[in-house]
C-alpha cells in the first residue's frame, strides 16, 4: 500500500517538472471522460422550483433566452429585442455542472456556458457577495490556491485585466460585467480543479487552472448561482485550458426533458462518429469566445430560402450564426426569418394564433394545436459543409395547453442556433481541426 503511494507521489513530481508552468493532469485520463450536465429545471438543480408548472418553466426559459441576447453584444443599441423587466437573475445558460476546487476540495455547482470563457466563483472574504445559500469558497483554507502576478502569462490572457499593488505582491484582477449591470470582480488565481461525479464514475483532477476568485459580486445573481464555467473558444475557457489533455475536443448531447441526464464529454469520449454524423467547419469571427458556423439557407417542402440579408456584411468574417447551448430559442435576421416563416406557415393547417403570453417581443409563429396534431414540415438547414434536418421536436415547442410555437424568431442583433434546435443531437467541437460534428442521437441512450 505504501509502495503504491510512493509511486503516485513520484509521478506527480515528475509531471510537474516536465510541464513546469503549464497545467498537468494528476490522475490518468484513460480514454477521455464525461460529466453530467444538469438542466437548471431538473430536480437536481439548485434552481429547481417544484411549484412551477412545465409551462412556467418554458416561459422563464424563453425570457432568459431573450435577455441573453443582450449579453452577447452589450454595446449594440436599438436592438429588436427590448430588455424585459422581469427578474433577470441569470442569463448565462440553461445547464449546470459540478466541479470541485482547491485542496481539500470544495464542491461547486456552476452554470456551464458555451458563450463565455472565464471560470469564476464567489470567494471569501467577500467585499460584496450576493446572498448565497451554500458556503462560499475560502482560498485561505486551500493549500493549492495561488494568486497570479500582474506580469504573468496567465494575467495577459484575461480580458479587462487590472493590477493591484500592495507591499508584498502585485495581483492580477479580473472584472466581468453583464448587460443587467451585474459585475463580478476579484483575483485571477490558479487552483486545482476536479471534474467527475458518481454518476459518470470518473474523477479527473487538473492542477493550475486559471480562474476568477470573485470578492466583489454585485447585481442580480440568483442566491443559488455559484458562478460560471466558461466553455467558450477563448484562451481562458475550461476547454482551452485543458487543451491537449482532452485532445481539444468536447461534445454534449442535450436531452429533451430536464429529468433525463445530459452529458458533457471530453477527449476520446467526445469523438462523434458513425452513421448519420456530419461535419461542419467552425467559421471565422470577430469574437474569440463564440462558436460560429456559416448558415447558407434553409429548405422547407422543397423550397429554399437563402441566407442573404439586406444588412451588408459587417466584416470579412464568414461566421454568421453562433451555436449556443445557453439560449433556448434560435434567432435569425428579420428578412431571412420572414421568408422562412412564410414557407413554414404555408405547410401548417392548424389555426394560427398570436402569442397569448404577451412576451415582449412576442413569439412570432404560434398555433392552437397539440404536438401530435401540428404536423410541422421538416426543415433542412444548409450550413457551409453539411445539411442538418430538423424535425418538429427541434422546430416547435409546447408553450401552453394546446399551444405550439416556432423555435426560430427574428432578431436584428445576432443569429443564434439555440438549444431547442440542438436537442437529441450529439454535438462535438474539435478546436484543433476547427470542426463541429452533428449526429442525430437519442441523448438518453448515452
Ligand atoms: C416558484 O414558482 C412559483 C410558481 O410560479 C412562484 O410563485 C414562486 O415565486 C417561485 N419561487 C421562487 C423561489 O422562485
Ligand atoms: C441571506 O439569506 C439568509 C438565509 O436565506 C437570510 O437569513 C439572510 O437574512 C439573508 N441576508 C440578506 C442580507 O439578505
Ligand atoms: C471591460 O471594462 C469596461 C470598463 O470597465 C466595461 O465597460 C466592459 O463591459 C468590460 N468588458 C467586459 C467583457 O466585461
Ligand atoms: C459519491 O460517492 C461518495 C464516496 O463514495 C459518497 O460519499 C457521496 O455521497 C456520493 N455522492 C452522491 C451524490 O451519490
mmCIF file of C-alpha atoms in Angstrom, residues 107-263:
data_model
loop_
_atom_site.group_PDB
_atom_site.id
_atom_site.type_symbol
_atom_site.label_atom_id
_atom_site.label_comp_id
_atom_site.label_asym_id
_atom_site.label_seq_id
_atom_site.Cartn_x
_atom_site.Cartn_y
_atom_site.Cartn_z
ATOM 1 C CA UNK A 107 -17.752 21.340 -4.273
ATOM 2 C CA UNK A 108 -19.273 23.854 -6.651
ATOM 3 C CA UNK A 109 -22.339 23.689 -8.886
ATOM 4 C CA UNK A 110 -21.893 26.282 -11.613
ATOM 5 C CA UNK A 111 -23.529 27.334 -14.837
ATOM 6 C CA UNK A 112 -21.816 25.683 -17.828
ATOM 7 C CA UNK A 113 -21.672 28.341 -20.512
ATOM 8 C CA UNK A 114 -20.503 27.873 -24.093
ATOM 9 C CA UNK A 115 -20.989 31.641 -24.551
ATOM 10 C CA UNK A 116 -18.237 32.786 -22.155
ATOM 11 C CA UNK A 117 -14.652 31.931 -21.268
ATOM 12 C CA UNK A 118 -13.535 32.690 -17.726
ATOM 13 C CA UNK A 119 -14.287 30.266 -14.882
ATOM 14 C CA UNK A 120 -15.318 32.286 -11.829
ATOM 15 C CA UNK A 121 -16.929 31.781 -8.436
ATOM 16 C CA UNK A 122 -17.591 33.779 -5.270
ATOM 17 C CA UNK A 123 -14.689 33.827 -2.816
ATOM 18 C CA UNK A 124 -14.102 34.738 0.828
ATOM 19 C CA UNK A 125 -13.512 37.305 2.109
ATOM 20 C CA UNK A 126 -16.421 38.961 0.375
ATOM 21 C CA UNK A 127 -16.117 42.653 -0.072
ATOM 22 C CA UNK A 128 -19.533 42.168 -1.584
ATOM 23 C CA UNK A 129 -21.192 38.849 -2.243
ATOM 24 C CA UNK A 130 -24.714 38.116 -3.243
ATOM 25 C CA UNK A 131 -26.640 36.179 -0.647
ATOM 26 C CA UNK A 132 -25.566 32.667 -1.181
ATOM 27 C CA UNK A 133 -27.360 29.677 0.250
ATOM 28 C CA UNK A 134 -24.303 27.416 0.054
ATOM 29 C CA UNK A 135 -20.926 28.020 1.731
ATOM 30 C CA UNK A 136 -18.532 30.301 -0.128
ATOM 31 C CA UNK A 137 -15.062 29.120 -1.197
ATOM 32 C CA UNK A 138 -12.307 30.361 1.101
ATOM 33 C CA UNK A 139 -8.964 30.397 -0.742
ATOM 34 C CA UNK A 140 -7.004 30.896 2.509
ATOM 35 C CA UNK A 141 -8.061 27.367 3.505
ATOM 36 C CA UNK A 142 -6.777 25.790 0.272
ATOM 37 C CA UNK A 143 -3.176 24.576 0.002
ATOM 38 C CA UNK A 144 -3.249 24.656 -3.808
ATOM 39 C CA UNK A 145 -4.511 28.243 -4.237
ATOM 40 C CA UNK A 146 -2.078 30.738 -5.830
ATOM 41 C CA UNK A 147 -2.671 34.322 -6.896
ATOM 42 C CA UNK A 148 -1.207 35.265 -10.255
ATOM 43 C CA UNK A 149 1.168 38.203 -10.521
ATOM 44 C CA UNK A 150 0.373 41.004 -12.975
ATOM 45 C CA UNK A 151 3.418 40.155 -15.039
ATOM 46 C CA UNK A 152 2.343 36.561 -15.645
ATOM 47 C CA UNK A 153 1.283 34.970 -18.895
ATOM 48 C CA UNK A 154 -1.990 33.968 -17.202
ATOM 49 C CA UNK A 155 -2.779 37.597 -16.442
ATOM 50 C CA UNK A 156 -2.267 38.631 -20.048
ATOM 51 C CA UNK A 157 -4.908 36.102 -21.116
ATOM 52 C CA UNK A 158 -7.575 37.840 -19.049
ATOM 53 C CA UNK A 159 -9.761 40.331 -20.872
ATOM 54 C CA UNK A 160 -10.145 43.584 -18.946
ATOM 55 C CA UNK A 161 -7.397 42.675 -16.505
ATOM 56 C CA UNK A 162 -6.019 45.156 -13.992
ATOM 57 C CA UNK A 163 -3.469 45.153 -11.249
ATOM 58 C CA UNK A 164 -3.434 45.811 -7.522
ATOM 59 C CA UNK A 165 -0.193 46.529 -5.767
ATOM 60 C CA UNK A 166 0.337 46.183 -2.079
ATOM 61 C CA UNK A 167 3.608 45.936 -0.186
ATOM 62 C CA UNK A 168 4.058 42.277 -0.771
ATOM 63 C CA UNK A 169 2.927 41.415 -4.264
ATOM 64 C CA UNK A 170 1.194 42.576 -7.398
ATOM 65 C CA UNK A 171 -2.033 40.741 -8.026
ATOM 66 C CA UNK A 172 -3.827 40.280 -11.320
ATOM 67 C CA UNK A 173 -7.504 41.262 -11.232
ATOM 68 C CA UNK A 174 -10.432 40.354 -13.456
ATOM 69 C CA UNK A 175 -13.776 42.016 -13.978
ATOM 70 C CA UNK A 176 -16.767 40.704 -15.909
ATOM 71 C CA UNK A 177 -19.767 42.952 -16.430
ATOM 72 C CA UNK A 178 -23.170 41.923 -17.695
ATOM 73 C CA UNK A 179 -25.801 43.923 -19.507
ATOM 74 C CA UNK A 180 -28.091 43.979 -16.476
ATOM 75 C CA UNK A 181 -25.262 45.775 -14.608
ATOM 76 C CA UNK A 182 -24.248 42.693 -12.659
ATOM 77 C CA UNK A 183 -20.492 42.609 -12.088
ATOM 78 C CA UNK A 184 -18.074 40.060 -10.714
ATOM 79 C CA UNK A 185 -14.511 41.086 -9.954
ATOM 80 C CA UNK A 186 -11.621 39.769 -7.935
ATOM 81 C CA UNK A 187 -8.298 37.979 -8.095
ATOM 82 C CA UNK A 188 -7.085 35.919 -11.020
ATOM 83 C CA UNK A 189 -5.666 32.758 -9.486
ATOM 84 C CA UNK A 190 -4.524 29.196 -10.086
ATOM 85 C CA UNK A 191 -6.258 26.278 -8.452
ATOM 86 C CA UNK A 192 -6.643 22.540 -8.631
ATOM 87 C CA UNK A 193 -9.922 21.638 -10.262
ATOM 88 C CA UNK A 194 -11.632 18.243 -10.311
ATOM 89 C CA UNK A 195 -14.307 17.028 -12.645
ATOM 90 C CA UNK A 196 -16.381 13.912 -12.488
ATOM 91 C CA UNK A 197 -19.275 12.639 -10.478
ATOM 92 C CA UNK A 198 -20.542 9.386 -9.059
ATOM 93 C CA UNK A 199 -22.971 9.183 -11.977
ATOM 94 C CA UNK A 200 -20.193 9.041 -14.555
ATOM 95 C CA UNK A 201 -17.954 7.145 -12.135
ATOM 96 C CA UNK A 202 -14.911 9.172 -13.090
ATOM 97 C CA UNK A 203 -12.788 11.752 -11.394
ATOM 98 C CA UNK A 204 -10.152 13.792 -13.174
ATOM 99 C CA UNK A 205 -8.025 16.338 -11.364
ATOM 100 C CA UNK A 206 -6.183 19.197 -13.035
ATOM 101 C CA UNK A 207 -3.624 21.463 -11.477
ATOM 102 C CA UNK A 208 -3.027 25.170 -12.143
ATOM 103 C CA UNK A 209 -6.343 26.041 -13.718
ATOM 104 C CA UNK A 210 -6.746 29.792 -14.124
ATOM 105 C CA UNK A 211 -9.940 31.102 -12.570
ATOM 106 C CA UNK A 212 -11.510 34.255 -11.183
ATOM 107 C CA UNK A 213 -11.887 34.347 -7.379
ATOM 108 C CA UNK A 214 -14.723 36.869 -7.051
ATOM 109 C CA UNK A 215 -14.500 39.013 -3.946
ATOM 110 C CA UNK A 216 -16.852 41.641 -5.293
ATOM 111 C CA UNK A 217 -20.017 40.403 -6.912
ATOM 112 C CA UNK A 218 -22.801 42.871 -7.430
ATOM 113 C CA UNK A 219 -26.079 42.606 -9.223
ATOM 114 C CA UNK A 220 -28.952 40.332 -9.754
ATOM 115 C CA UNK A 221 -27.433 36.902 -9.405
ATOM 116 C CA UNK A 222 -29.667 34.193 -8.054
ATOM 117 C CA UNK A 223 -28.779 33.243 -4.480
ATOM 118 C CA UNK A 224 -28.018 29.721 -5.582
ATOM 119 C CA UNK A 225 -25.840 30.653 -8.508
ATOM 120 C CA UNK A 226 -22.247 29.781 -7.774
ATOM 121 C CA UNK A 227 -20.603 31.292 -10.799
ATOM 122 C CA UNK A 228 -19.707 30.192 -14.274
ATOM 123 C CA UNK A 229 -17.646 27.556 -16.006
ATOM 124 C CA UNK A 230 -16.738 29.110 -19.356
ATOM 125 C CA UNK A 231 -16.729 26.535 -22.160
ATOM 126 C CA UNK A 232 -16.156 29.091 -24.937
ATOM 127 C CA UNK A 233 -13.439 29.156 -27.561
ATOM 128 C CA UNK A 234 -11.286 31.837 -25.858
ATOM 129 C CA UNK A 235 -7.959 31.277 -24.105
ATOM 130 C CA UNK A 236 -9.215 31.167 -20.507
ATOM 131 C CA UNK A 237 -12.133 28.788 -21.001
ATOM 132 C CA UNK A 238 -12.017 25.371 -19.369
ATOM 133 C CA UNK A 239 -11.901 23.773 -22.827
ATOM 134 C CA UNK A 240 -8.889 25.844 -23.944
ATOM 135 C CA UNK A 241 -7.065 25.364 -20.639
ATOM 136 C CA UNK A 242 -7.427 21.586 -20.742
ATOM 137 C CA UNK A 243 -6.284 21.828 -24.369
ATOM 138 C CA UNK A 244 -4.136 18.886 -25.403
ATOM 139 C CA UNK A 245 -5.134 16.872 -22.316
ATOM 140 C CA UNK A 246 -8.579 16.486 -23.862
ATOM 141 C CA UNK A 247 -7.301 16.491 -27.463
ATOM 142 C CA UNK A 248 -9.015 19.891 -27.743
ATOM 143 C CA UNK A 249 -12.312 18.073 -28.047
ATOM 144 C CA UNK A 250 -15.591 18.191 -26.191
ATOM 145 C CA UNK A 251 -19.103 17.080 -27.016
ATOM 146 C CA UNK A 252 -22.544 17.279 -25.493
ATOM 147 C CA UNK A 253 -25.953 15.777 -26.022
ATOM 148 C CA UNK A 254 -28.880 17.825 -24.744
ATOM 149 C CA UNK A 255 -31.839 15.690 -23.721
ATOM 150 C CA UNK A 256 -35.369 16.926 -24.472
ATOM 151 C CA UNK A 257 -36.584 16.535 -20.857
ATOM 152 C CA UNK A 258 -34.908 18.250 -17.890
ATOM 153 C CA UNK A 259 -35.126 14.976 -15.943
ATOM 154 C CA UNK A 260 -33.086 12.990 -18.452
ATOM 155 C CA UNK A 261 -29.358 13.428 -17.777
ATOM 156 C CA UNK A 262 -27.358 15.211 -20.475
ATOM 157 C CA UNK A 263 -23.633 14.598 -20.769
#
